[in-house]
mmCIF file of N, CA, C and O in Angstrom:
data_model
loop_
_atom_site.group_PDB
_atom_site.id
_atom_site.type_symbol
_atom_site.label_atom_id
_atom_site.label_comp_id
_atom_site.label_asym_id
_atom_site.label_seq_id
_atom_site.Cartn_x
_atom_site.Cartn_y
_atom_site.Cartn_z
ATOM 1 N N UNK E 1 3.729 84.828 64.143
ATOM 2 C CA UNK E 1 3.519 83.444 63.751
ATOM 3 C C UNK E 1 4.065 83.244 62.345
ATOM 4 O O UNK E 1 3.757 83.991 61.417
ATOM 5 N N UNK E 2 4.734 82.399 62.248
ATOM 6 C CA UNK E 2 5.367 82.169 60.987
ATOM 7 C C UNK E 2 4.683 80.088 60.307
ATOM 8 O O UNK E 2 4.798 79.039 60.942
ATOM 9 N N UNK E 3 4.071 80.290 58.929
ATOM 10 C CA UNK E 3 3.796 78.981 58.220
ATOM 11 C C UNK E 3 5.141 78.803 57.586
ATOM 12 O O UNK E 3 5.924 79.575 57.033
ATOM 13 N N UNK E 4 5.141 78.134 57.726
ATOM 14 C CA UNK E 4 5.941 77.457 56.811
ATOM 15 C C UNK E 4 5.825 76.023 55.833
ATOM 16 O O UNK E 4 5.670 74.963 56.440
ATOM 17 N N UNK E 5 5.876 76.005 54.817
ATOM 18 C CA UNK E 5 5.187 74.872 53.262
ATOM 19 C C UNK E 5 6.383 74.047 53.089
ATOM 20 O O UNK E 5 7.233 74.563 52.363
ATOM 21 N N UNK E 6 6.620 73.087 53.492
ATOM 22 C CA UNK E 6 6.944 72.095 52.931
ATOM 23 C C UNK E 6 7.075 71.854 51.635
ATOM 24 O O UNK E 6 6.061 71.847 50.938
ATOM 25 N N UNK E 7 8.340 71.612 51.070
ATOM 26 C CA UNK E 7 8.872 71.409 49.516
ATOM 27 C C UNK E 7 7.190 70.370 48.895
ATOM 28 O O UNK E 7 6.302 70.043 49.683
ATOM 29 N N UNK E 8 7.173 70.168 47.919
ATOM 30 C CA UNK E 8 6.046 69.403 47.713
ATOM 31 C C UNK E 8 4.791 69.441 48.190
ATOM 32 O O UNK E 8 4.140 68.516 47.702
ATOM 33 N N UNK E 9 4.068 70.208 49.044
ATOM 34 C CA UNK E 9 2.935 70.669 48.860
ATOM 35 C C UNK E 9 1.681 70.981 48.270
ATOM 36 O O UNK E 9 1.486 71.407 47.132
ATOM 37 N N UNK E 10 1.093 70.799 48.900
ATOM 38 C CA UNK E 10 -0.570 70.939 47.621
ATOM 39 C C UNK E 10 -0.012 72.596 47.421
ATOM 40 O O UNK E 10 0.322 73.152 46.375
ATOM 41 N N UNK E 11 -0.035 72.962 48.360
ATOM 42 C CA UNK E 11 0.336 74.467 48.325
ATOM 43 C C UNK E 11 1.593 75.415 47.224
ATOM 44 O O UNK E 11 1.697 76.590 46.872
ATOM 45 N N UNK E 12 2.271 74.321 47.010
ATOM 46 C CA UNK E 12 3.633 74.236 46.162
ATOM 47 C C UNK E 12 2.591 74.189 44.491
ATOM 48 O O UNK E 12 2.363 74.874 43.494
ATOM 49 N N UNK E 13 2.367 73.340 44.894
ATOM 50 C CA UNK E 13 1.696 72.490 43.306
ATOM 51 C C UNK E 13 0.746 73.521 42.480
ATOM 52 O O UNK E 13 0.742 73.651 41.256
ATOM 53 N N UNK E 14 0.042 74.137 43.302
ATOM 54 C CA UNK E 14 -1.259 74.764 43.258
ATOM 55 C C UNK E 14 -0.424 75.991 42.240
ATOM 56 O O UNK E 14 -0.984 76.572 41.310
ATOM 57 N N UNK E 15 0.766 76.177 42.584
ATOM 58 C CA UNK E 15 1.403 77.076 41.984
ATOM 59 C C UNK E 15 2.179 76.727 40.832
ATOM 60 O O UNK E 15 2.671 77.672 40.215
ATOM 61 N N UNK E 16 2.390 75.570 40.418
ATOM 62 C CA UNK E 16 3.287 75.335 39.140
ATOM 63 C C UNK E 16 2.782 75.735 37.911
ATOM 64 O O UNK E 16 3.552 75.775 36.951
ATOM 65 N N UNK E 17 0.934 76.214 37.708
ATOM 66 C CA UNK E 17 0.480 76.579 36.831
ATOM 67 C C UNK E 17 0.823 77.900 35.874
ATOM 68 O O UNK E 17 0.513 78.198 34.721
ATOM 69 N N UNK E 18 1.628 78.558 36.931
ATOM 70 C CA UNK E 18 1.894 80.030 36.441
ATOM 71 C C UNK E 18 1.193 81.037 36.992
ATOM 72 O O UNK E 18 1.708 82.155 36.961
ATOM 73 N N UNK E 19 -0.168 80.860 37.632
ATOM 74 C CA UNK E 19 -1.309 81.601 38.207
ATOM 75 C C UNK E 19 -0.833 82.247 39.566
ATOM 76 O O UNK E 19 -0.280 81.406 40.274
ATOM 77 N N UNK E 20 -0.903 83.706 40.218
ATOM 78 C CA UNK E 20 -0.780 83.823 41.489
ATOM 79 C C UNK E 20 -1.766 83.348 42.181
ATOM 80 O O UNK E 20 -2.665 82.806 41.538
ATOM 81 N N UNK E 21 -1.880 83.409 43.601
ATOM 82 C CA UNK E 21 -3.053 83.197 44.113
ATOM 83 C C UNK E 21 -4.317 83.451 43.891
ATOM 84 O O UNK E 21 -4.514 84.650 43.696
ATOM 85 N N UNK E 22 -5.656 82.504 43.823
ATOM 86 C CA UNK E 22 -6.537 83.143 43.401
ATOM 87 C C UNK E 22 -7.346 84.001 44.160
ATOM 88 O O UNK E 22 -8.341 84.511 43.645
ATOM 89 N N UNK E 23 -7.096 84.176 45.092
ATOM 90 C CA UNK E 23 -7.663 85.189 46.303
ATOM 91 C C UNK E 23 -6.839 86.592 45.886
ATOM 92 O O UNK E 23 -6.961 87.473 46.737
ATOM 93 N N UNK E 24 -6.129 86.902 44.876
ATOM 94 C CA UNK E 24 -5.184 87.987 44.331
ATOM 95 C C UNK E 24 -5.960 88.266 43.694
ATOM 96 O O UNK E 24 -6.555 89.311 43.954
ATOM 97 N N UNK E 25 -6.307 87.562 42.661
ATOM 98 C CA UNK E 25 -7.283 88.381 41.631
ATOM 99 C C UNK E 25 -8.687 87.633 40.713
ATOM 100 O O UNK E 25 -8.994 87.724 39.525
ATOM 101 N N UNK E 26 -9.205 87.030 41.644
ATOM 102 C CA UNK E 26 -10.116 87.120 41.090
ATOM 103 C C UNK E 26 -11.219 87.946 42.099
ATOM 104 O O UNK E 26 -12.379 87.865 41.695
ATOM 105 N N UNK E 27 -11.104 88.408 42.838
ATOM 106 C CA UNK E 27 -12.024 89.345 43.454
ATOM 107 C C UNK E 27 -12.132 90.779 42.584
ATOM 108 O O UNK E 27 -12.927 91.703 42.757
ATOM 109 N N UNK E 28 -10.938 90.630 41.477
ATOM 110 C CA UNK E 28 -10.857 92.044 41.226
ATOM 111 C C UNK E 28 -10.946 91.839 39.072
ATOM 112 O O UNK E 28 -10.905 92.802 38.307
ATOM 113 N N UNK E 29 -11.048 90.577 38.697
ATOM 114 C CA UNK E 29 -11.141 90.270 37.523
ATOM 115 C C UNK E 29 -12.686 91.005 37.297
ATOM 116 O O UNK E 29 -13.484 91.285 38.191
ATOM 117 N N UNK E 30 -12.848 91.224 35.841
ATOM 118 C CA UNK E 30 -14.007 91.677 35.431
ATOM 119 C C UNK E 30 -15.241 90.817 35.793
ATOM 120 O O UNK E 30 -14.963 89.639 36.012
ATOM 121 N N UNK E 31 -16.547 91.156 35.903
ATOM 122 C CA UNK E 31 -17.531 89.871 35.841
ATOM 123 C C UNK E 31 -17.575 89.613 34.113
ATOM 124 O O UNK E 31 -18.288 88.623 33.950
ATOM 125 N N UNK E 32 -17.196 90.011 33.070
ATOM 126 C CA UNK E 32 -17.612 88.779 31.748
ATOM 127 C C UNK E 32 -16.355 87.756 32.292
ATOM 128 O O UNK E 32 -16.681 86.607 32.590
ATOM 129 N N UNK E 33 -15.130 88.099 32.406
ATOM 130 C CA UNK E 33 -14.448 87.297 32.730
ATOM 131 C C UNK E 33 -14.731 85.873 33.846
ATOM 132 O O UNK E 33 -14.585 84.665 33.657
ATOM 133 N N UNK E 34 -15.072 86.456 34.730
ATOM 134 C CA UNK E 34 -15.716 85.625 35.847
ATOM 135 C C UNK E 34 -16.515 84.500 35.476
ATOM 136 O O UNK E 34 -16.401 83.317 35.797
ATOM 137 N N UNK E 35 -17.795 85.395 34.343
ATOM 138 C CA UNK E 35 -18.794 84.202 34.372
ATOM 139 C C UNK E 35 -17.802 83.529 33.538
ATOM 140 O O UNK E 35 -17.750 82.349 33.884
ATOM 141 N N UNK E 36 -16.927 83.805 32.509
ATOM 142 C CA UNK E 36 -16.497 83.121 32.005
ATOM 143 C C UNK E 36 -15.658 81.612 32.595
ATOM 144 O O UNK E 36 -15.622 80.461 32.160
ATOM 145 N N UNK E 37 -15.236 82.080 33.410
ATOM 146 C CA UNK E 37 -14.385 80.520 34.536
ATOM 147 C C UNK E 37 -15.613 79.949 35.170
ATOM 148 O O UNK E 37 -15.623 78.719 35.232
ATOM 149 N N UNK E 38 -17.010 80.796 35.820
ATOM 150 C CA UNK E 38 -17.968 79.981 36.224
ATOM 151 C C UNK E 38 -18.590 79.003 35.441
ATOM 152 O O UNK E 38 -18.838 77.847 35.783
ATOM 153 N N UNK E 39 -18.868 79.636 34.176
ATOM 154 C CA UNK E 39 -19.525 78.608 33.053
ATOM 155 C C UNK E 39 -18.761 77.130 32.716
ATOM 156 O O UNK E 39 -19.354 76.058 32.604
ATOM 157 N N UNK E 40 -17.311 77.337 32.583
ATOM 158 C CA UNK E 40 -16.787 76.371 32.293
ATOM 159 C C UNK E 40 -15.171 76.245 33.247
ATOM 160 O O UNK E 40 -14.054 76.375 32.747
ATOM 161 N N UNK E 41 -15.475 75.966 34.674
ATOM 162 C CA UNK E 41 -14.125 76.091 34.714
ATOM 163 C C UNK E 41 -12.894 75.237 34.729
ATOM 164 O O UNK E 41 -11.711 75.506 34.940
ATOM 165 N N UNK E 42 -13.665 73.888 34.381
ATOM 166 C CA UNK E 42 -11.941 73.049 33.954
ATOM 167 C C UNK E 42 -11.946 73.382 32.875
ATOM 168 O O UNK E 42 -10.744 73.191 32.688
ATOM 169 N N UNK E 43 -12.289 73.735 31.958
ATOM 170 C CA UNK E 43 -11.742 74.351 30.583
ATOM 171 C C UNK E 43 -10.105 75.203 30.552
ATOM 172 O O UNK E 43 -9.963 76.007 31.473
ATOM 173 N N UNK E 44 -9.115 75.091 29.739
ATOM 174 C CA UNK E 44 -8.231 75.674 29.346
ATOM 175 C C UNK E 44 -8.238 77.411 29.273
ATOM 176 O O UNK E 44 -8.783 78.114 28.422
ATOM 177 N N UNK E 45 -7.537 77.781 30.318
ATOM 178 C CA UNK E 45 -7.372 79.285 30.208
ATOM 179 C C UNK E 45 -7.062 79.873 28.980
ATOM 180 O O UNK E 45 -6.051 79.626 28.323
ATOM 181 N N UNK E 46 -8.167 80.847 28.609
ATOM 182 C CA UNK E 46 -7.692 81.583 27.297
ATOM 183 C C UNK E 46 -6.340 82.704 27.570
ATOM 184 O O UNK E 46 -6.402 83.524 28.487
ATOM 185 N N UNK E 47 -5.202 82.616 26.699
ATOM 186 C CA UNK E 47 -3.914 83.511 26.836
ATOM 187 C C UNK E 47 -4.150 84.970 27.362
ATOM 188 O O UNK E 47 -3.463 85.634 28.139
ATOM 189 N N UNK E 48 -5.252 85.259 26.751
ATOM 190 C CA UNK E 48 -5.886 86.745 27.041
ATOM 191 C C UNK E 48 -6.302 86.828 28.586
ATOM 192 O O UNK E 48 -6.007 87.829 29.238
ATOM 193 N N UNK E 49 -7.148 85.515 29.283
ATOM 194 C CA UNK E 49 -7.634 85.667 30.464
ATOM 195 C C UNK E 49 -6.210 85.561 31.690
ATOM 196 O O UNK E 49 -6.174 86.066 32.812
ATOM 197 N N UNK E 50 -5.132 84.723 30.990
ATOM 198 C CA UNK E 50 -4.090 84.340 31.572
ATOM 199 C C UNK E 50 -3.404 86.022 31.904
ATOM 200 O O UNK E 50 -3.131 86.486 33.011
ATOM 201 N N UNK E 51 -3.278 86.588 30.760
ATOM 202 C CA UNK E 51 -2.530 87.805 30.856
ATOM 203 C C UNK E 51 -2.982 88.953 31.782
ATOM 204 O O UNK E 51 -2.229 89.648 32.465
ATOM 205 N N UNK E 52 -4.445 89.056 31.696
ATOM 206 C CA UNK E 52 -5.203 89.964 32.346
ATOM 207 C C UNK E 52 -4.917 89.172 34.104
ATOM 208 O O UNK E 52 -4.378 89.877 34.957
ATOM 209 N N UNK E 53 -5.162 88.322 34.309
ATOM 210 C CA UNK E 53 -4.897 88.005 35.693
ATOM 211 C C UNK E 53 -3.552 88.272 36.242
ATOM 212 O O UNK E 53 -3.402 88.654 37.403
ATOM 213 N N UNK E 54 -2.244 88.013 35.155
ATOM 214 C CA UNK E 54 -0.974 88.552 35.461
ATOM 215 C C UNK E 54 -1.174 90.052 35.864
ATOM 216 O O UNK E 54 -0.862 90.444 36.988
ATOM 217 N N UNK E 55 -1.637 90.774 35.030
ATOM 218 C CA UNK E 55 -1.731 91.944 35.099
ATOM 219 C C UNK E 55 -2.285 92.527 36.596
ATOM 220 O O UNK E 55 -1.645 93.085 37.488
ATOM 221 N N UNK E 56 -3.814 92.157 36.516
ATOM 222 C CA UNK E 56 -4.050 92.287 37.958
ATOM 223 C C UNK E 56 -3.119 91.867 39.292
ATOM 224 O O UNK E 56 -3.360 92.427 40.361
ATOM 225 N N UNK E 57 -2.331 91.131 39.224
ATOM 226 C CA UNK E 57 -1.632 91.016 39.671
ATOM 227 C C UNK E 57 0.178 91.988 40.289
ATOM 228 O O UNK E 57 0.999 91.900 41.201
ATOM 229 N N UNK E 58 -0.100 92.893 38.932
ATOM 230 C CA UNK E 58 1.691 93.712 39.012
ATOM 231 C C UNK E 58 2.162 93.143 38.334
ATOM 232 O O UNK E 58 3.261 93.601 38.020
ATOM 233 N N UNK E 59 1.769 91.848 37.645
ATOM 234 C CA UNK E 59 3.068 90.644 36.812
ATOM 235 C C UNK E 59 3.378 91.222 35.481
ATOM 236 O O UNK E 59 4.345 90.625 35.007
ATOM 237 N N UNK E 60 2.953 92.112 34.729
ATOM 238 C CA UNK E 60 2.890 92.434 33.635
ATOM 239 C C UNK E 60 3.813 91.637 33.037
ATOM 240 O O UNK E 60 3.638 90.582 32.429
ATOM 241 N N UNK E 61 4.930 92.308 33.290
ATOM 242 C CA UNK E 61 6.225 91.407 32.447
ATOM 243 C C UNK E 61 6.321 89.717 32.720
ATOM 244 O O UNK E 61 6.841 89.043 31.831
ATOM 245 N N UNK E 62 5.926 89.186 33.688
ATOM 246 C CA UNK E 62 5.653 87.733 33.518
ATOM 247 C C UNK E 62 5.312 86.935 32.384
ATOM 248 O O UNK E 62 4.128 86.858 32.055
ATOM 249 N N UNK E 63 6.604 86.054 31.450
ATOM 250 C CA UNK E 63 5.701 85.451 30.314
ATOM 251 C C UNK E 63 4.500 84.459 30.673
ATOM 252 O O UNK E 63 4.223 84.045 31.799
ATOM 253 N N UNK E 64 3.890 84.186 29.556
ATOM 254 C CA UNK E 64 2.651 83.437 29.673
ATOM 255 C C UNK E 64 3.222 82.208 29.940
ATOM 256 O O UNK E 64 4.419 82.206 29.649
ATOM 257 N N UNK E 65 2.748 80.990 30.458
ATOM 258 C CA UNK E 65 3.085 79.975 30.715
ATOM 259 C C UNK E 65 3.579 78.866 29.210
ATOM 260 O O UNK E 65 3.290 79.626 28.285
ATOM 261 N N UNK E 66 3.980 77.921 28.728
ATOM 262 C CA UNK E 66 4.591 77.364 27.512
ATOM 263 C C UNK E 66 3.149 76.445 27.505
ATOM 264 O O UNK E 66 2.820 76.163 26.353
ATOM 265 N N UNK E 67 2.315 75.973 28.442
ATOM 266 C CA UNK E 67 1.140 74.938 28.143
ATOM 267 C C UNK E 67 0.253 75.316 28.778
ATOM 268 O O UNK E 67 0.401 76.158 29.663
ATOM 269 N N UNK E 68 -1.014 74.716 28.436
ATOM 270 C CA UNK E 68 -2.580 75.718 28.421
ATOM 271 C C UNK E 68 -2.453 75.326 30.086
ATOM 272 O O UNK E 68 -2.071 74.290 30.631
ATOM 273 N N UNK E 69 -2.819 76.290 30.501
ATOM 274 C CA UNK E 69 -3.322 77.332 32.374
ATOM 275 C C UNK E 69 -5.286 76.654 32.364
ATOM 276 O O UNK E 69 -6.258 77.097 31.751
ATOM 277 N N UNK E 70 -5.141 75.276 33.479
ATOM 278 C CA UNK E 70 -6.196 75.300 34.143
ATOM 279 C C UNK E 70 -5.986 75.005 35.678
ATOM 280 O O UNK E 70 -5.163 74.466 36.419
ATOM 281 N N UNK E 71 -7.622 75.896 35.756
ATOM 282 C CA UNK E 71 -7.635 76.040 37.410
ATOM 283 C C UNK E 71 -7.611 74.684 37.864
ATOM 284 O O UNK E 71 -8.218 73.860 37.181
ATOM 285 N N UNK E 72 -6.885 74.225 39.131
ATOM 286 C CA UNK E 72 -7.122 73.069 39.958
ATOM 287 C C UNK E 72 -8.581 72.674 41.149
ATOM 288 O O UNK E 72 -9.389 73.583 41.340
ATOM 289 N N UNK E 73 -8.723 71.775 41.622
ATOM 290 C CA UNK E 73 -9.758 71.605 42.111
ATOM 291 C C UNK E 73 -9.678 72.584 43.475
ATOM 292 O O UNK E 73 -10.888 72.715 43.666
ATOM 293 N N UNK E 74 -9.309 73.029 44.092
ATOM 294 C CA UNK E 74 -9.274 73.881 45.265
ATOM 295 C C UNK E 74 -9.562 74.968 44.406
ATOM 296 O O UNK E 74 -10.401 75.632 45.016
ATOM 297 N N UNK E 75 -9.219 75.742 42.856
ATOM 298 C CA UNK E 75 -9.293 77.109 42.787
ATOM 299 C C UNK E 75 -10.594 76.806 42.414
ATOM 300 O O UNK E 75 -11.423 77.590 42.875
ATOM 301 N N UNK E 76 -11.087 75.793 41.630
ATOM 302 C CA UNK E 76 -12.524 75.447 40.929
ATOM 303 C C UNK E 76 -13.475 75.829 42.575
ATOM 304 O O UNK E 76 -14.233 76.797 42.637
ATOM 305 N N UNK E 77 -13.322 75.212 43.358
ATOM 306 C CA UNK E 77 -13.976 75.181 44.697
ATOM 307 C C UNK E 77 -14.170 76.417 45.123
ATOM 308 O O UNK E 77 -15.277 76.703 45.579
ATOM 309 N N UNK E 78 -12.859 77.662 45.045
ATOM 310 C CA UNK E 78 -12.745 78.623 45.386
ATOM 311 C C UNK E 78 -14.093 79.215 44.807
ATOM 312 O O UNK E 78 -15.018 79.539 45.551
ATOM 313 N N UNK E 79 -14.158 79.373 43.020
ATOM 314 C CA UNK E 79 -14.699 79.527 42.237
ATOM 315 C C UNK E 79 -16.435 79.611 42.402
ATOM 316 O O UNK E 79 -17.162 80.578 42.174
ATOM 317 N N UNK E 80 -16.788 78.299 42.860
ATOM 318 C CA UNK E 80 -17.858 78.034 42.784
ATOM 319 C C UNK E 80 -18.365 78.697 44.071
ATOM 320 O O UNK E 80 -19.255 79.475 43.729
ATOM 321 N N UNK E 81 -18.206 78.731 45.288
ATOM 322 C CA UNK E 81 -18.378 79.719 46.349
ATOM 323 C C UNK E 81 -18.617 81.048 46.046
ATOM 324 O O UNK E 81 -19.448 81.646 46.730
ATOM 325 N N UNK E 82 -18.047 81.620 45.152
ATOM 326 C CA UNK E 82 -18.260 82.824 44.843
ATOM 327 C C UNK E 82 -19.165 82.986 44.051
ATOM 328 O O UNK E 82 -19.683 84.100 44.136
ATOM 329 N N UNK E 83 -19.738 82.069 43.010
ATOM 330 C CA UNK E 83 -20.348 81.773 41.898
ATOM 331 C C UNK E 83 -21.913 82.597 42.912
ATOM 332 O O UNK E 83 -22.610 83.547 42.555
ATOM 333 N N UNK E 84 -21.992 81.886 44.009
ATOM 334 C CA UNK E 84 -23.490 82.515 44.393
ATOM 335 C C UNK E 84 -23.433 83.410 45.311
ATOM 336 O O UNK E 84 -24.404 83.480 46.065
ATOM 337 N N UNK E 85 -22.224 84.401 45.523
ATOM 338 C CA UNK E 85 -22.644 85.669 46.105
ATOM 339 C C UNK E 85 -22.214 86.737 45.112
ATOM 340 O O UNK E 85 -22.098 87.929 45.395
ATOM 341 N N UNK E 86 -21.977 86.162 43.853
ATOM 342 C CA UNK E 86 -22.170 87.832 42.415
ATOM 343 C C UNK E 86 -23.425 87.763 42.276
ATOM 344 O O UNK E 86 -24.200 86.814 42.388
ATOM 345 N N UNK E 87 -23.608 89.056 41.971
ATOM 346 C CA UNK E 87 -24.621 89.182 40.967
ATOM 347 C C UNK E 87 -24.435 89.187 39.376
ATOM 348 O O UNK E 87 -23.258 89.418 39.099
ATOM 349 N N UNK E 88 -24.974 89.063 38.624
ATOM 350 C CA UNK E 88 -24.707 88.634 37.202
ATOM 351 C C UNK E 88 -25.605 89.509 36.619
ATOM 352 O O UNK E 88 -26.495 88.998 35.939
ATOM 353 N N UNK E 89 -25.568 91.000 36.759
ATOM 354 C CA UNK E 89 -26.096 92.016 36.268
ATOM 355 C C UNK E 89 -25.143 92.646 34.847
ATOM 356 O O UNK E 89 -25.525 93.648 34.242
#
């Protein structure tokens, strides 16, 4: 079975941020990090949180994006789903 995305896409868009998928890495980001996007997550990605997610990713060499990295409402959604099956130990 093959998808195929249409030029212009939510799916397209979701990606102009610079971010890979968030099903890539945030299962595997630290929890301070975590609570950190739970507490506030339309807030502006800190460069540091930006890099570490490249990283998790393989992106290392990927530059940082030129303007501040926030999550969109589908990754916020993603986000909050997960928010109540961590534990926050």
């Amino acid at each position: 079975m093959i998808t195929l995305i249409e030029p212009g896409s939510r799916h397209e868009r979701r990606r102009q941020h610079g971010l890979p998928p968030i099903g890539r890495w945030w299962p595997r980001l630290e929890h301070p990090l975590q609570r950190e996007l739970v507490e506030n997550p339309g807030a502006p990605l800190r460069p540091f949180m930006v890099r570490r997610i490249l990283d998790l990713c393989d992106l290392e060499d990927a530059p940082l994006p030129h303007r501040p990295v926030r999550l969109d409402l589908d990754e916020r959604a993603y986000i909050a789903g997960w928010a109540h099956e961590i534990t926050w130990e």
